[in-house]
Every structure is written in C-alpha cells, then in structure tokens.
Coordinates of N, CA and C in Angstrom, one line a residue:
Chain R
N1116 N 71.6 153.7 80.9 CA 71.8 152.5 80.1 C 71.5 152.8 78.7
F1117 N 72.3 152.2 77.8 CA 72.0 152.4 76.4 C 71.5 151.1 75.8
M1118 N 71.0 151.1 74.6 CA 70.5 150.0 73.9 C 71.1 149.8 72.5
L1119 N 71.2 148.6 72.0 CA 71.7 148.4 70.7 C 70.5 147.8 69.9
T1120 N 70.2 148.4 68.8 CA 69.1 148.1 68.0 C 69.5 147.4 66.6
Q1121 N 69.0 146.2 66.4 CA 69.3 145.5 65.2 C 68.1 145.3 64.4
P1122 N 68.2 145.1 63.1 CA 67.0 144.7 62.3 C 66.6 143.3 62.7
H1123 N 65.3 143.0 62.8 CA 64.8 141.7 63.2 C 65.3 140.6 62.3
S1124 N 65.3 140.8 61.0 CA 65.7 139.8 60.0 C 66.2 140.4 58.7
V1125 N 67.1 139.7 58.1 CA 67.5 140.1 56.7 C 67.6 138.8 55.9
S1126 N 67.5 138.9 54.6 CA 67.6 137.8 53.8 C 68.4 138.2 52.5
E1127 N 69.1 137.2 52.0 CA 69.8 137.5 50.7 C 70.2 136.1 50.1
S1128 N 70.5 136.2 48.8 CA 70.8 134.9 48.1 C 72.3 134.5 48.2
P1129 N 72.5 133.2 48.0 CA 73.9 132.8 48.1 C 74.8 133.5 47.1
G1130 N 76.0 133.8 47.6 CA 77.0 134.5 46.7 C 76.9 136.0 46.8
K1131 N 75.8 136.5 47.4 CA 75.6 138.0 47.5 C 76.3 138.5 48.8
T1132 N 76.1 139.8 49.0 CA 76.7 140.4 50.2 C 75.5 141.0 51.0
V1133 N 75.6 140.8 52.4 CA 74.6 141.3 53.3 C 75.2 142.1 54.4
T1134 N 74.6 143.2 54.8 CA 75.1 144.0 55.9 C 74.0 144.1 57.0
I1135 N 74.5 143.8 58.2 CA 73.6 143.9 59.4 C 74.0 145.1 60.3
S1136 N 73.1 145.9 60.6 CA 73.4 147.1 61.4 C 73.1 146.9 62.9
C1137 N 73.8 147.8 63.6 CA 73.6 147.7 65.1 C 73.7 149.2 65.6
T1138 N 72.7 149.8 66.0 CA 72.6 151.2 66.3 C 72.6 151.4 67.8
R1139 N 73.5 152.3 68.3 CA 73.6 152.6 69.7 C 72.7 153.7 70.0
S1140 N 71.9 153.6 71.1 CA 70.9 154.6 71.4 C 71.4 155.9 72.1
S1141 N 72.5 155.7 72.9 CA 73.1 156.9 73.5 C 74.6 156.6 73.8
G1142 N 75.3 157.6 73.8 CA 76.8 157.4 73.9 C 77.3 157.1 72.5
S1143 N 78.6 157.4 72.4 CA 79.2 157.2 71.0 C 79.6 155.7 70.8
I1144 N 79.2 155.2 69.6 CA 79.5 153.9 69.2 C 81.0 153.7 69.1
A1145 N 81.7 154.7 68.9 CA 83.2 154.6 68.8 C 83.9 154.6 70.1
S1146 N 83.2 154.9 71.2 CA 83.8 154.9 72.5 C 84.1 153.6 73.1
N1147 N 83.4 152.6 72.7 CA 83.5 151.2 73.2 C 83.5 150.2 72.1
Y1148 N 84.3 149.2 72.2 CA 84.4 148.2 71.2 C 83.0 147.5 71.0
V1149 N 82.8 147.0 69.7 CA 81.6 146.2 69.4 C 82.1 144.8 68.9
Q1150 N 81.4 143.9 69.4 CA 81.6 142.5 69.0 C 80.4 142.0 68.3
W1151 N 80.6 140.9 67.4 CA 79.5 140.3 66.7 C 79.6 138.8 67.0
Y1152 N 78.4 138.2 67.3 CA 78.4 136.7 67.6 C 77.4 136.1 66.6
Q1153 N 77.8 134.9 66.2 CA 76.9 134.1 65.4 C 76.3 132.9 66.2
Q1154 N 75.0 132.7 66.1 CA 74.4 131.6 66.8 C 73.6 130.7 65.9
R1155 N 74.0 129.5 65.8 CA 73.1 128.6 65.0 C 72.2 127.9 66.0
P1156 N 71.0 127.4 65.4 CA 70.0 126.8 66.3 C 70.6 125.7 67.2
G1157 N 70.3 125.7 68.5 CA 70.7 124.7 69.4 C 72.2 124.8 69.9
S1158 N 72.9 125.9 69.4 CA 74.3 126.0 69.8 C 74.5 127.3 70.5
A1159 N 75.7 127.3 71.3 CA 76.1 128.5 71.9 C 76.6 129.5 70.9
P1160 N 76.6 130.8 71.2 CA 77.1 131.8 70.3 C 78.6 131.6 70.1
T1161 N 79.1 132.0 68.9 CA 80.6 132.1 68.7 C 80.9 133.4 68.1
T1162 N 82.1 133.9 68.3 CA 82.5 135.2 67.8 C 82.8 135.2 66.3
V1163 N 82.3 136.2 65.6 CA 82.8 136.3 64.2 C 83.6 137.6 64.1
I1164 N 83.3 138.6 64.9 CA 84.1 139.9 64.9 C 84.2 140.3 66.4
Y1165 N 85.4 140.8 66.7 CA 85.6 141.4 68.0 C 86.4 142.7 67.9
E1166 N 86.3 143.5 68.9 CA 86.9 144.9 68.8 C 86.7 145.6 67.5
D1167 N 85.5 145.7 67.2 CA 85.0 146.4 66.0 C 85.2 145.7 64.7
N1168 N 86.4 145.2 64.4 CA 86.7 144.7 63.1 C 87.8 143.6 63.0
Q1169 N 88.0 143.0 64.2 CA 89.0 141.9 64.2 C 88.3 140.5 64.1
R1170 N 88.9 139.7 63.3 CA 88.3 138.3 63.1 C 89.1 137.3 64.0
P1171 N 88.5 136.5 64.7 CA 89.2 135.4 65.4 C 89.7 134.5 64.4
S1172 N 90.8 133.7 64.8 CA 91.3 132.7 63.8 C 90.2 131.7 63.5
G1173 N 90.2 131.4 62.3 CA 89.2 130.4 61.8 C 88.0 131.0 61.2
V1174 N 87.8 132.3 61.4 CA 86.6 133.0 60.8 C 87.0 133.5 59.4
P1175 N 86.3 133.1 58.4 CA 86.8 133.5 57.0 C 86.7 135.0 56.8
D1176 N 87.5 135.5 55.9 CA 87.6 137.0 55.7 C 86.4 137.5 54.9
R1177 N 85.4 136.6 54.7 CA 84.1 137.0 54.1 C 83.3 137.9 55.2
F1178 N 83.7 137.7 56.4 CA 83.1 138.5 57.5 C 84.0 139.7 57.9
S1179 N 83.3 140.9 57.9 CA 84.0 142.1 58.3 C 83.1 143.0 59.1
G1180 N 83.8 143.8 60.0 CA 83.0 144.7 60.8 C 83.5 146.1 60.7
S1181 N 82.6 147.0 60.9 CA 83.0 148.4 60.8 C 82.1 149.3 61.7
I1182 N 82.6 150.5 61.9 CA 81.9 151.5 62.8 C 81.6 152.7 62.0
D1183 N 80.5 153.3 62.2 CA 80.1 154.6 61.5 C 79.6 155.6 62.6
S1184 N 80.5 156.5 62.9 CA 80.1 157.5 63.9 C 79.0 158.4 63.5
S1185 N 78.9 158.6 62.2 CA 77.8 159.6 61.8 C 76.4 159.0 62.0
S1186 N 76.3 157.7 62.0 CA 75.0 157.1 62.3 C 75.0 156.4 63.6
N1187 N 76.1 156.5 64.3 CA 76.3 155.9 65.7 C 75.9 154.4 65.6
S1188 N 76.5 153.8 64.6 CA 76.2 152.4 64.4 C 77.4 151.5 64.0
A1189 N 77.3 150.3 64.3 CA 78.3 149.3 63.8 C 77.6 148.4 62.8
S1190 N 78.4 147.8 61.9 CA 77.9 146.9 60.9 C 78.7 145.7 60.8
L1191 N 78.0 144.6 60.5 CA 78.6 143.3 60.1 C 78.3 143.1 58.7
T1192 N 79.3 142.9 57.9 CA 79.1 142.6 56.5 C 79.6 141.2 56.2
I1193 N 78.8 140.4 55.5 CA 79.1 139.1 55.1 C 79.1 139.0 53.5
S1194 N 80.2 138.7 52.9 CA 80.2 138.7 51.4 C 80.3 137.2 51.0
G1195 N 80.0 137.0 49.7 CA 80.0 135.6 49.2 C 79.1 134.7 50.0
L1196 N 77.9 135.1 50.3 CA 77.1 134.3 51.3 C 77.0 132.9 50.9
K1197 N 77.0 132.1 52.0 CA 76.9 130.6 51.9 C 75.7 130.2 52.7
T1198 N 75.1 129.1 52.4 CA 73.9 128.6 53.2 C 74.3 128.4 54.6
E1199 N 75.6 128.0 54.9 CA 76.0 127.8 56.2 C 76.1 129.1 57.1
D1200 N 76.0 130.2 56.4 CA 76.0 131.5 57.2 C 74.6 131.8 57.8
E1201 N 73.6 131.0 57.4 CA 72.3 131.2 57.9 C 72.3 131.0 59.4
A1202 N 71.9 132.0 60.2 CA 72.0 131.9 61.7 C 71.5 133.2 62.2
D1203 N 71.5 133.3 63.6 CA 71.2 134.6 64.2 C 72.5 135.3 64.6
Y1204 N 72.5 136.6 64.4 CA 73.7 137.4 64.7 C 73.4 138.4 65.7
Y1205 N 74.3 138.6 66.7 CA 74.1 139.5 67.8 C 75.3 140.5 67.9
C1206 N 75.0 141.7 68.0 CA 76.1 142.7 68.4 C 76.1 142.8 69.9
Q1207 N 77.2 143.2 70.4 CA 77.4 143.4 71.8 C 78.4 144.5 72.1
S1208 N 78.2 145.4 73.0 CA 79.1 146.4 73.4 C 78.9 146.6 74.9
Y1209 N 79.4 147.7 75.4 CA 79.5 147.9 76.9 C 79.7 149.4 77.2
D1210 N 79.6 149.8 78.5 CA 80.0 151.1 78.9 C 80.6 150.9 80.3
S1211 N 80.8 151.9 81.0 CA 81.6 151.8 82.3 C 80.8 151.1 83.4
S1212 N 79.5 151.0 83.3 CA 78.7 150.3 84.3 C 78.0 149.1 83.8
N1213 N 78.1 148.8 82.5 CA 77.4 147.7 81.9 C 78.4 147.0 80.9
P1214 N 79.0 145.9 81.4 CA 80.0 145.2 80.6 C 79.4 144.4 79.5
G1215 N 78.1 144.2 79.4 CA 77.6 143.3 78.4 C 76.2 143.7 77.9
V1216 N 76.1 144.6 76.9 CA 74.8 145.0 76.4 C 74.7 144.3 75.0
F1217 N 73.7 143.5 74.8 CA 73.5 142.8 73.5 C 72.4 143.5 72.7
G1218 N 72.5 143.5 71.4 CA 71.4 143.8 70.5 C 70.4 142.7 70.6
G1219 N 69.2 143.0 69.9 CA 68.1 142.1 69.9 C 68.3 140.9 69.0
G1220 N 69.3 140.9 68.2 CA 69.6 139.8 67.3 C 68.9 140.0 65.9
T1221 N 69.6 139.5 64.9 CA 69.1 139.5 63.5 C 69.2 138.1 63.0
K1222 N 68.0 137.7 62.4 CA 68.0 136.4 61.8 C 68.4 136.5 60.3
L1223 N 69.5 135.9 59.9 CA 69.9 135.9 58.6 C 69.4 134.7 57.8
T1224 N 68.7 134.9 56.8 CA 68.2 133.8 55.9 C 68.9 133.9 54.6
V1225 N 69.5 132.8 54.2 CA 70.2 132.7 52.9 C 69.4 131.8 52.0
L1226 N 68.7 132.4 51.0 CA 67.8 131.7 50.2 C 68.1 131.7 48.7
Chain F
Q294 N 93.8 124.8 76.5 CA 92.5 124.8 75.9 C 91.5 125.3 77.0
V295 N 90.8 126.3 76.6 CA 89.8 126.9 77.5 C 88.4 126.2 77.3
T296 N 87.9 125.8 78.5 CA 86.5 125.3 78.5 C 85.7 125.8 79.6
L297 N 84.4 125.9 79.5 CA 83.5 126.3 80.6 C 82.3 125.4 80.5
R298 N 81.8 125.1 81.7 CA 80.7 124.2 81.7 C 79.7 124.7 82.8
E299 N 78.5 124.8 82.5 CA 77.5 125.2 83.4 C 76.8 124.0 84.1
S300 N 76.5 124.1 85.3 CA 75.7 123.1 86.0 C 74.8 123.6 87.0
G301 N 73.7 122.9 87.2 CA 72.6 123.4 88.1 C 71.3 122.6 87.8
P302 N 70.3 123.0 88.5 CA 69.0 122.3 88.3 C 68.4 122.6 87.0
A303 N 67.7 121.6 86.4 CA 67.0 121.8 85.2 C 65.6 122.3 85.4
L304 N 65.1 122.1 86.6 CA 63.8 122.6 87.0 C 63.7 123.2 88.4
V305 N 63.2 124.4 88.4 CA 63.0 125.0 89.7 C 61.5 125.5 89.8
K306 N 61.0 125.6 91.0 CA 59.7 126.1 91.2 C 59.6 127.6 91.4
P307 N 58.5 128.2 91.0 CA 58.4 129.6 91.3 C 58.6 130.0 92.7
T308 N 59.3 131.1 92.9 CA 59.7 131.7 94.2 C 61.0 131.1 94.7
Q309 N 61.4 130.0 94.2 CA 62.7 129.4 94.6 C 63.9 130.2 94.2
T310 N 65.0 129.9 94.8 CA 66.3 130.5 94.4 C 67.1 129.5 93.5
L311 N 67.6 130.0 92.4 CA 68.4 129.2 91.5 C 69.8 129.4 91.8
T312 N 70.6 128.4 91.8 CA 72.0 128.4 92.0 C 72.7 127.7 90.8
L313 N 73.5 128.4 90.0 CA 74.2 127.8 88.9 C 75.7 128.0 89.1
T314 N 76.4 126.9 88.7 CA 77.9 126.9 88.8 C 78.5 126.8 87.5
C315 N 79.5 127.7 87.2 CA 80.3 127.6 86.0 C 81.7 127.1 86.4
T316 N 82.0 125.9 85.9 CA 83.4 125.3 86.2 C 84.2 125.5 84.9
F317 N 85.4 126.1 85.1 CA 86.2 126.4 83.9 C 87.6 125.8 84.0
S318 N 88.2 125.8 82.9 CA 89.6 125.3 82.8 C 90.3 126.0 81.7
G319 N 91.6 126.0 81.8 CA 92.5 126.7 80.7 C 92.8 128.1 81.0
F320 N 92.3 128.7 82.0 CA 92.7 130.0 82.4 C 92.5 130.2 83.9
S321 N 93.0 131.3 84.5 CA 92.8 131.5 85.9 C 92.1 132.9 86.1
L322 N 91.1 132.9 86.9 CA 90.4 134.1 87.2 C 91.1 135.0 88.2
S323 N 92.3 134.7 88.5 CA 93.2 135.6 89.3 C 94.1 136.3 88.4
T324 N 94.1 136.0 87.1 CA 94.9 136.7 86.1 C 94.3 138.1 85.8
S325 N 95.1 139.1 85.8 CA 94.7 140.5 85.5 C 93.9 140.5 84.1
G326 N 92.8 141.1 84.1 CA 92.0 141.3 82.9 C 91.0 140.2 82.7
M327 N 91.0 139.1 83.4 CA 90.1 138.0 83.2 C 88.8 138.2 83.9
C328 N 87.7 137.9 83.3 CA 86.4 138.0 83.8 C 85.6 136.8 83.4
V329 N 84.5 136.5 84.1 CA 83.5 135.5 83.7 C 82.1 136.2 83.8
S330 N 81.3 136.0 82.8 CA 80.0 136.6 82.8 C 78.9 135.4 82.7
W331 N 77.7 135.8 83.1 CA 76.6 134.9 82.9 C 75.6 135.6 81.9
I332 N 75.1 134.9 81.0 CA 74.2 135.4 80.0 C 73.1 134.4 79.9
R333 N 71.9 134.8 79.6 CA 70.8 133.9 79.4 C 70.0 134.1 78.1
Q334 N 69.2 133.2 77.7 CA 68.5 133.3 76.5 C 67.2 132.5 76.6
P335 N 66.0 133.2 76.8 CA 64.8 132.5 76.8 C 64.5 131.8 75.5
P336 N 63.7 130.8 75.5 CA 63.5 130.0 74.2 C 63.0 131.0 73.1
G337 N 63.7 131.0 72.0 CA 63.3 131.8 70.8 C 63.5 133.3 71.0
K338 N 64.2 133.7 72.0 CA 64.4 135.1 72.2 C 65.9 135.4 72.2
A339 N 66.2 136.7 72.5 CA 67.6 137.2 72.4 C 68.4 136.9 73.6
L340 N 69.7 137.1 73.4 CA 70.7 137.0 74.5 C 70.5 138.1 75.5
E341 N 70.6 137.8 76.8 CA 70.5 138.9 77.8 C 71.7 138.7 78.8
W342 N 72.5 139.7 78.9 CA 73.7 139.6 79.8 C 73.1 139.8 81.3
L343 N 73.7 139.0 82.2 CA 73.2 139.1 83.6 C 74.2 139.6 84.6
A344 N 75.4 139.1 84.6 CA 76.3 139.5 85.6 C 77.8 139.2 85.2
L345 N 78.7 139.9 85.8 CA 80.1 139.7 85.5 C 80.9 139.8 86.8
I346 N 81.9 138.9 87.0 CA 82.9 139.1 88.1 C 84.3 139.1 87.5
D347 N 85.1 139.9 88.0 CA 86.5 140.0 87.4 C 87.5 139.5 88.3
W348 N 88.8 139.6 87.8 CA 89.9 139.0 88.5 C 90.1 139.7 89.9
D349 N 89.7 140.9 90.0 CA 89.9 141.7 91.2 C 88.6 141.6 92.1
D350 N 87.7 140.7 91.8 CA 86.5 140.5 92.6 C 85.5 141.6 92.5
D351 N 85.7 142.5 91.5 CA 84.6 143.5 91.2 C 83.5 142.8 90.5
K352 N 82.3 143.2 90.8 CA 81.1 142.6 90.3 C 80.2 143.6 89.6
Y353 N 79.5 143.2 88.5 CA 78.6 144.1 87.8 C 77.3 143.3 87.5
Y354 N 76.2 143.9 87.6 CA 74.9 143.3 87.4 C 74.0 144.0 86.4
S355 N 73.2 143.2 85.8 CA 72.2 143.8 84.9 C 71.3 144.7 85.8
T356 N 71.1 145.9 85.2 CA 70.3 146.9 86.0 C 68.9 146.4 86.3
S357 N 68.3 145.7 85.4 CA 66.9 145.2 85.6 C 66.8 144.1 86.6
L358 N 67.9 143.4 86.8 CA 67.9 142.1 87.6 C 68.8 142.2 88.9
K359 N 69.4 143.4 89.1 CA 70.4 143.4 90.1 C 70.0 143.1 91.5
T360 N 68.7 143.3 91.8 CA 68.2 143.0 93.2 C 68.1 141.5 93.4
R361 N 68.1 140.7 92.3 CA 67.9 139.3 92.4 C 69.1 138.5 92.2
L362 N 70.2 139.1 91.8 CA 71.4 138.4 91.4 C 72.5 138.5 92.4
T363 N 73.3 137.4 92.5 CA 74.6 137.5 93.3 C 75.5 136.6 92.5
I364 N 76.7 137.2 92.2 CA 77.8 136.4 91.6 C 79.0 136.3 92.5
S365 N 79.6 135.2 92.5 CA 80.8 135.0 93.3 C 81.8 134.0 92.6
K366 N 83.0 134.0 93.1 CA 84.0 133.1 92.5 C 84.7 132.3 93.6
D367 N 85.2 131.2 93.2 CA 86.1 130.4 94.0 C 87.3 130.1 93.1
T368 N 88.3 130.9 93.3 CA 89.5 130.9 92.4 C 90.2 129.5 92.5
S369 N 90.3 129.0 93.7 CA 91.0 127.7 93.9 C 90.3 126.6 93.2
K370 N 89.0 126.7 93.0 CA 88.2 125.6 92.4 C 87.9 125.9 90.9
N371 N 88.3 127.1 90.4 CA 88.0 127.5 89.1 C 86.5 127.5 88.8
Q372 N 85.8 128.1 89.7 CA 84.3 128.1 89.6 C 83.8 129.5 89.9
V373 N 82.7 129.8 89.2 CA 81.9 131.0 89.4 C 80.5 130.6 89.6
V374 N 79.9 131.2 90.6 CA 78.5 130.8 91.0 C 77.6 132.0 90.9
L375 N 76.4 131.7 90.3 CA 75.4 132.8 90.1 C 74.1 132.3 90.9
T376 N 73.6 133.2 91.7 CA 72.3 132.9 92.4 C 71.3 133.9 91.9
M377 N 70.1 133.4 91.7 CA 69.0 134.3 91.3 C 67.8 133.9 92.1
T378 N 67.3 134.9 92.9 CA 66.2 134.7 93.8 C 64.9 134.9 93.2
N379 N 63.9 134.4 93.8 CA 62.5 134.6 93.5 C 62.2 134.3 92.0
M380 N 62.5 133.1 91.6 CA 62.4 132.6 90.2 C 60.9 132.6 89.8
D381 N 60.7 133.0 88.5 CA 59.4 133.1 87.9 C 59.4 132.4 86.6
P382 N 58.3 131.9 86.1 CA 58.3 131.3 84.8 C 58.9 132.1 83.7
V383 N 58.9 133.4 83.7 CA 59.6 134.2 82.7 C 61.1 134.1 82.7
D384 N 61.6 133.5 83.8 CA 63.1 133.3 83.9 C 63.5 131.9 83.2
T385 N 62.5 131.2 82.7 CA 62.9 130.0 81.9 C 63.8 130.4 80.8
A386 N 65.0 129.8 80.7 CA 65.9 130.2 79.7 C 67.1 129.2 79.7
T387 N 67.9 129.3 78.7 CA 69.2 128.6 78.7 C 70.2 129.6 79.3
Y388 N 70.9 129.2 80.3 CA 71.9 130.1 81.0 C 73.3 129.7 80.6
Y389 N 74.1 130.6 80.1 CA 75.4 130.4 79.6 C 76.4 131.2 80.6
C390 N 77.6 130.6 80.8 CA 78.7 131.3 81.3 C 79.7 131.5 80.2
A391 N 80.5 132.5 80.3 CA 81.5 132.8 79.2 C 82.6 133.6 79.8
R392 N 83.8 133.4 79.2 CA 85.0 134.2 79.6 C 84.9 135.5 78.9
Q393 N 85.3 136.5 79.6 CA 85.2 137.9 79.0 C 86.5 138.6 79.4
Y394 N 87.0 139.4 78.5 CA 88.2 140.3 78.8 C 87.7 141.6 79.3
S395 N 88.4 142.2 80.2 CA 88.0 143.5 80.7 C 88.3 144.6 79.8
G396 N 89.3 144.5 78.9 CA 89.6 145.6 78.0 C 88.5 145.9 77.0
S397 N 88.1 144.9 76.2 CA 87.1 145.1 75.2 C 85.8 144.4 75.6
Y398 N 85.7 143.8 76.7 CA 84.6 143.0 77.1 C 84.1 142.1 76.1
Y399 N 85.0 141.4 75.4 CA 84.8 140.5 74.4 C 84.6 139.1 75.0
L400 N 83.5 138.4 74.7 CA 83.2 137.1 75.2 C 83.8 136.1 74.2
D401 N 85.0 135.5 74.6 CA 85.7 134.7 73.6 C 85.4 133.2 73.7
Y402 N 85.1 132.7 74.9 CA 84.7 131.3 75.1 C 83.4 131.2 75.9
W403 N 82.5 130.3 75.4 CA 81.2 130.1 76.0 C 81.1 128.7 76.4
G404 N 80.3 128.5 77.5 CA 79.9 127.1 77.8 C 78.8 126.7 76.9
Q405 N 78.4 125.4 77.0 CA 77.3 125.0 76.0 C 75.9 125.4 76.5
G406 N 75.8 125.9 77.7 CA 74.5 126.4 78.2 C 73.8 125.3 79.0
T407 N 72.9 125.7 79.9 CA 72.1 124.8 80.6 C 70.7 125.3 80.7
L408 N 69.7 124.5 80.3 CA 68.3 125.0 80.2 C 67.7 124.9 81.6
V409 N 67.2 126.0 82.1 CA 66.5 126.0 83.4 C 65.0 126.3 83.1
T410 N 64.1 125.5 83.6 CA 62.7 125.7 83.4 C 62.1 126.0 84.8
V411 N 61.3 127.0 84.8 CA 60.6 127.4 86.1 C 59.2 127.1 86.0
S412 N 58.8 126.1 86.8 CA 57.4 125.6 86.7 C 57.0 124.9 88.0
S413 N 55.8 125.0 88.4 CA 55.3 124.4 89.6 C 54.9 122.9 89.3

C-alpha cells in the first residue's frame, strides 16, 4: 500500500495564489490519476480536479492540477484566492489493489 | 440526474454489526465501468476509503478493515449495502457512498453522508 502526504494546513491572502502538494510514498505518481476534492464544513466533498488536471464543469479555471514526477507529487493550485475557497482539500489516487487512497487533507485558510 | 443517499442506524452499540444502504438513481451499476464506493470520515478527521463494488461484482476492501467489511449490490433495486462487524467507538464517523469510475477511480457524485455513533 502507498500513502499520499499533504501539508496539514496552508494560508494565504485573498487574491494571491496557493499551491497544495500531495506526495506519493511508493509507486509513480504518474502511473495513476490523481483527483482533488474540496470539502466545506458540514458538507460532502466535491471534485475540483479529476484525472490529474481536468476540471468538472462549474469549477472555475482558478483551480488547476499538475503532476511532478521528479518529486513524485501532485499539486493543486488556486489562483486569485477568494474567501469562499476556504475549505479542506483532499487528494486521492489508487493502484491495482486499492481503488481509493486519500491524502490526509489540507486546511486552506484565506485571511 | 445522479443522486446517492445513505441510510442506516444513527447509533450502534459496541460489538454490534453496522449495516448501511446506499440507494442511488441516475445510473445503473450494471453499466461497464460503473462502481460505488463507501468512504468514512470521523469527526474532525480525514476521509478514509472503505470498500468498492463494480459493475462486474468485483469487490475491493481497505487493507486495514477488510476482515470486518462486506459490500454487496442489488442492481434491480439500485442499492449497495455495506456491513461492518464488531463496531467500536473509534468507528464513529460520517459514512458516505459515492459513484466511482473504474478507469480513473474518480468519485464524481457523493451522497450527503450519514453520521453513525458507536456508544453503549
């Protein structure tokens, strides 16, 4: 089994850009797609990025995803931060025997 | 329109077996590539994937919980059932079901979740 490691928390000011990392412990990050979910308090998660860098309809293009094989990590970048972006963010990937591995989540504070 | 809804007891006693039902609409679990997963989230903690069942009736379980979990489906009723044995207070969590694609294992639609408390 592999793990996905995220920073516990990040903070940034409105209008700025923030990047959240997700590092895979074993196996190549590029071998399996990575998804990113946003979860606001009291609500179910919703997808902001799927298949590494695809945005579902309705998700603004301020949200982008990328993969870096050199660091074996994925990243979620949010530009033009808004207070409404304040939430927990989870990365998720899989391998042949584990269809759903989640990172530990990152709390984004927009202050 | 795809929807999923979890149902089950809000309170279970330690050592009891939990049975949760996910009732969905807007898709068929007999369609190639379709899957349904269960995920849980203890209060204030991270998401934890539990189990998946796919259109071909293949089943996958969390390595740490596999001895306690059973997932099954009733395609005619559009339902997926999860049972978890020997419940403990640490299993107190919100339990979600979600639709998942087998290609990228992307969870695109989630239920609203159901809070299960384990207490005597």
